[in-house]
Amino acid sequence: MSDSLKIKSDPSDEIAQTPLLEVRGLSVVFDTPDGPQEVVDQVDLKVCAGRTLGLVGESGSGKSVTCLGVMRLLDTGGRVTSGEVMFEGRDLLKNTEEEMEALRGCKIGMVFQDPMVSLNPVRTIGWQISESLRLHRNLSKAAAKHRTMELLDLVGIPEPKTRYAEYPHQFSGGMSQRAMIAMAIACQPKLLIADEPTTALDVTIQAQILELLSDLKKELDMALILITHDLGVIAEAADDVAVMYAGRVVEEASVLDLFDNPLHHYTLGLLNSLPRIDRSVDRLNAIEGTAPPPQDFVEGCRFESRCGHCSDHCYGVRPSFNQVSATRRVACMHPREMT
Amino acid sequence: MTRYILIKILRSVFTLWIVVSAVFLVLRASGDPIYSVFSLGTPEATLDVFRAKWGIDKSIFEQYLIYLNDIIHGDFGTSFFDGQPAWDLVVARLPKTLLLGGTTFVISVVAGVLLGAFAALKRGTFWDRGIMTAAVASFSMPSYFLALMLILFFSLELRWLPTAGAETWKHLILPATTLGLTLSGSIARFTRSAMLEVLRKSYMRTARAKGAPRWRQIAWHALPNAAIPTVTVIGFQLGWLIGGSVVIETVFAWPGAGRLFITSVGVRDFAVVQLFILMVASTVIIANLLVDILYGYLDPRISVTGDNK
């Protein structure tokens, strides 16, 4: 199949657009007592303005580390070893720390997994949200307070006046996550990165938070990167999906294509392991085995040990991307048939 | 809040009663003051007059009731030796003690917190190891030994500073350094571990993700959290500081209340010893009460009224 022909025949809108954020060949290494370990290996990602990219994978697949690498927020011991992170025409990896500080919380906001521990326990919610505004918007105290009240209202926190002066321990999990979101969008960022924003929350609250995120995305015209291990979240909120496995992206597709016709055997395994509402099953179809830890990462296909379709080609050589259509590609030696 | 403080004060009064009773008993069990006032061979009649004058001819229990009654009425007794009220004697020495203790305390807290925080930020580096080695060395060393070493070096060898007395600010340097090294060493260690704990927390990453510059992350996000455990420790150290200053005042002949205490213990001057102990106990109790109140102020999760979760 000719890739170039395919691209020309399918000139959909989103390719014509230059991506807001483009990650090319990003690798992240962590220094451990056993030596350096590469946990993110040559990851490519693309997010266009106004769209939601779902980054899905098991825990340890490197999705959070990829985003922390993009934000240059890796903990000590972690470092980006190669790649480019193009944002608004600049490579973030070449920025100085001061330039990154000016960008974080201003052009790129970030929401973390566990809101209860991600908020500072000794500062009021209002103080923590207005801090973003004071840092990047140079607002007066009164103006920042006024804007913070508006933000609290925008993210659906009732009685902003009272809540402004309260401390994180007085907030429920859902309310804390709303406050975290208010903090991240305070300066109307172009891009919001949400790292497992609903994982620590009750199921009923999860849906509300996802809805809030997609409402805000439309209202503020942001792009969103949604990191999750939950395909249900992806189905609900994402436009495009990148599936990560063992530090690599293995498949990229639009959300509909991915659910309709997964091309990577790992993606299919993930989809099959979802509980179905329309069918009753005695057991969920889990993928046999476990994902390898970073010290066991090989150069060849890393899914090989759990895959029923591998051959000698799968060993030793990294599976290259097969550009199936303008918006889809898969890194597998024996991808599934397009239907 | 008022209720909380009232309960605290009632408990403190109880604690003070125990301290006062224990000191009263121990002092009388340790020997008769008569032999430190009079030489051997003084006629029995003279001794009896002395005993009757100071009320030590009565039974221990009677003496105890009189003593308690006097304290409640604000009478802390009179010194056997110069016949002055114990209160006047001790209070006259307090300014010097407060000068030494206060200077030491302020310098130690500032230096300890700064060095500890700095070591935590430079974890694993030369600075961290250097500061921590010095801290451990300074608080492991007995203070009288450290005092003598400092006197040997700075007074006898270099001849920069006076060995004893309290006439000028130069006299303050050696005793304050001796006390301060020990105190700041332990404060530095506690601050360091509190800071390391806080720096690992998720909310520090949130602060970074917000674009807060490094100094702001530390001053506005990390330090207020690290202050919570540190303040508790500093409160406890205050009791230690008083104990330490008794020794140091003696070594450096610093004319404070601590040295008065040592001399008074030697001659069994009941009233002075009892009052001094009572004051030390009150200071420690008040310090702990202040720490409790400060704690509630620093940590919004803890409510001093106890009516919140």
PDB file of N, CA, C and O in Angstrom, chain B residues 262-284:
ATOM      1  N   ILE B 262      22.826  27.246  90.853  1.00  0.00           N
ATOM      2  CA  ILE B 262      23.872  26.275  91.202  1.00  0.00           C
ATOM      3  C   ILE B 262      24.413  26.559  92.614  1.00  0.00           C
ATOM      4  O   ILE B 262      24.522  25.658  93.443  1.00  0.00           O
ATOM      5  N   THR B 263      24.716  27.833  92.892  1.00  0.00           N
ATOM      6  CA  THR B 263      25.222  28.166  94.237  1.00  0.00           C
ATOM      7  C   THR B 263      24.180  27.842  95.302  1.00  0.00           C
ATOM      8  O   THR B 263      24.515  27.305  96.355  1.00  0.00           O
ATOM      9  N   SER B 264      22.918  28.163  95.016  1.00  0.00           N
ATOM     10  CA  SER B 264      21.866  27.944  96.004  1.00  0.00           C
ATOM     11  C   SER B 264      21.662  26.468  96.293  1.00  0.00           C
ATOM     12  O   SER B 264      21.394  26.088  97.425  1.00  0.00           O
ATOM     13  N   VAL B 265      21.781  25.642  95.256  1.00  0.00           N
ATOM     14  CA  VAL B 265      21.649  24.204  95.475  1.00  0.00           C
ATOM     15  C   VAL B 265      22.768  23.741  96.403  1.00  0.00           C
ATOM     16  O   VAL B 265      22.541  22.984  97.349  1.00  0.00           O
ATOM     17  N   GLY B 266      23.976  24.270  96.170  1.00  0.00           N
ATOM     18  CA  GLY B 266      25.139  23.876  96.965  1.00  0.00           C
ATOM     19  C   GLY B 266      24.923  24.140  98.453  1.00  0.00           C
ATOM     20  O   GLY B 266      25.347  23.349  99.290  1.00  0.00           O
ATOM     21  N   VAL B 267      24.270  25.237  98.791  1.00  0.00           N
ATOM     22  CA  VAL B 267      24.101  25.586 100.206  1.00  0.00           C
ATOM     23  C   VAL B 267      22.686  25.302 100.698  1.00  0.00           C
ATOM     24  O   VAL B 267      22.293  25.743 101.770  1.00  0.00           O
ATOM     25  N   ARG B 268      21.900  24.618  99.893  1.00  0.00           N
ATOM     26  CA  ARG B 268      20.516  24.267 100.246  1.00  0.00           C
ATOM     27  C   ARG B 268      19.693  25.489 100.627  1.00  0.00           C
ATOM     28  O   ARG B 268      19.024  25.523 101.645  1.00  0.00           O
ATOM     29  N   ASP B 269      19.787  26.494  99.798  1.00  0.00           N
ATOM     30  CA  ASP B 269      18.976  27.701 100.031  1.00  0.00           C
ATOM     31  C   ASP B 269      17.580  27.429  99.456  1.00  0.00           C
ATOM     32  O   ASP B 269      17.269  27.778  98.315  1.00  0.00           O
ATOM     33  N   PHE B 270      16.739  26.791 100.291  1.00  0.00           N
ATOM     34  CA  PHE B 270      15.437  26.279  99.858  1.00  0.00           C
ATOM     35  C   PHE B 270      14.632  27.232  98.981  1.00  0.00           C
ATOM     36  O   PHE B 270      14.224  26.890  97.861  1.00  0.00           O
ATOM     37  N   ALA B 271      14.399  28.420  99.491  1.00  0.00           N
ATOM     38  CA  ALA B 271      13.469  29.345  98.821  1.00  0.00           C
ATOM     39  C   ALA B 271      13.927  29.662  97.402  1.00  0.00           C
ATOM     40  O   ALA B 271      13.129  29.636  96.455  1.00  0.00           O
ATOM     41  N   VAL B 272      15.236  29.923  97.236  1.00  0.00           N
ATOM     42  CA  VAL B 272      15.747  30.312  95.917  1.00  0.00           C
ATOM     43  C   VAL B 272      15.642  29.149  94.942  1.00  0.00           C
ATOM     44  O   VAL B 272      15.185  29.299  93.803  1.00  0.00           O
ATOM     45  N   VAL B 273      16.045  27.956  95.401  1.00  0.00           N
ATOM     46  CA  VAL B 273      15.995  26.778  94.516  1.00  0.00           C
ATOM     47  C   VAL B 273      14.554  26.499  94.090  1.00  0.00           C
ATOM     48  O   VAL B 273      14.263  26.284  92.907  1.00  0.00           O
ATOM     49  N   GLN B 274      13.662  26.531  95.063  1.00  0.00           N
ATOM     50  CA  GLN B 274      12.260  26.245  94.752  1.00  0.00           C
ATOM     51  C   GLN B 274      11.700  27.239  93.736  1.00  0.00           C
ATOM     52  O   GLN B 274      11.022  26.863  92.784  1.00  0.00           O
ATOM     53  N   LEU B 275      12.003  28.516  93.940  1.00  0.00           N
ATOM     54  CA  LEU B 275      11.478  29.531  93.022  1.00  0.00           C
ATOM     55  C   LEU B 275      12.056  29.350  91.625  1.00  0.00           C
ATOM     56  O   LEU B 275      11.340  29.424  90.622  1.00  0.00           O
ATOM     57  N   PHE B 276      13.361  29.057  91.556  1.00  0.00           N
ATOM     58  CA  PHE B 276      13.986  28.895  90.245  1.00  0.00           C
ATOM     59  C   PHE B 276      13.344  27.734  89.475  1.00  0.00           C
ATOM     60  O   PHE B 276      12.987  27.871  88.306  1.00  0.00           O
ATOM     61  N   ILE B 277      13.179  26.618  90.164  1.00  0.00           N
ATOM     62  CA  ILE B 277      12.566  25.447  89.507  1.00  0.00           C
ATOM     63  C   ILE B 277      11.144  25.784  89.051  1.00  0.00           C
ATOM     64  O   ILE B 277      10.717  25.421  87.953  1.00  0.00           O
ATOM     65  N   LEU B 278      10.430  26.483  89.916  1.00  0.00           N
ATOM     66  CA  LEU B 278       9.058  26.864  89.579  1.00  0.00           C
ATOM     67  C   LEU B 278       9.044  27.721  88.305  1.00  0.00           C
ATOM     68  O   LEU B 278       8.217  27.542  87.412  1.00  0.00           O
ATOM     69  N   MET B 279      10.018  28.619  88.202  1.00  0.00           N
ATOM     70  CA  MET B 279      10.081  29.496  87.021  1.00  0.00           C
ATOM     71  C   MET B 279      10.429  28.709  85.761  1.00  0.00           C
ATOM     72  O   MET B 279       9.848  28.922  84.698  1.00  0.00           O
ATOM     73  N   VAL B 280      11.387  27.774  85.888  1.00  0.00           N
ATOM     74  CA  VAL B 280      11.766  26.962  84.732  1.00  0.00           C
ATOM     75  C   VAL B 280      10.559  26.156  84.249  1.00  0.00           C
ATOM     76  O   VAL B 280      10.239  26.134  83.057  1.00  0.00           O
ATOM     77  N   ALA B 281       9.866  25.537  85.211  1.00  0.00           N
ATOM     78  CA  ALA B 281       8.706  24.732  84.837  1.00  0.00           C
ATOM     79  C   ALA B 281       7.657  25.598  84.148  1.00  0.00           C
ATOM     80  O   ALA B 281       7.080  25.204  83.128  1.00  0.00           O
ATOM     81  N   SER B 282       7.416  26.791  84.695  1.00  0.00           N
ATOM     82  CA  SER B 282       6.416  27.686  84.076  1.00  0.00           C
ATOM     83  C   SER B 282       6.826  28.054  82.662  1.00  0.00           C
ATOM     84  O   SER B 282       6.006  28.085  81.743  1.00  0.00           O
ATOM     85  N   THR B 283       8.127  28.347  82.474  1.00  0.00           N
ATOM     86  CA  THR B 283       8.605  28.725  81.145  1.00  0.00           C
ATOM     87  C   THR B 283       8.353  27.607  80.130  1.00  0.00           C
ATOM     88  O   THR B 283       7.850  27.843  79.031  1.00  0.00           O
ATOM     89  N   VAL B 284       8.681  26.384  80.539  1.00  0.00           N
ATOM     90  CA  VAL B 284       8.496  25.255  79.628  1.00  0.00           C
ATOM     91  C   VAL B 284       7.016  25.079  79.307  1.00  0.00           C
ATOM     92  O   VAL B 284       6.635  24.860  78.148  1.00  0.00           O
TER      93      VAL B 284
END
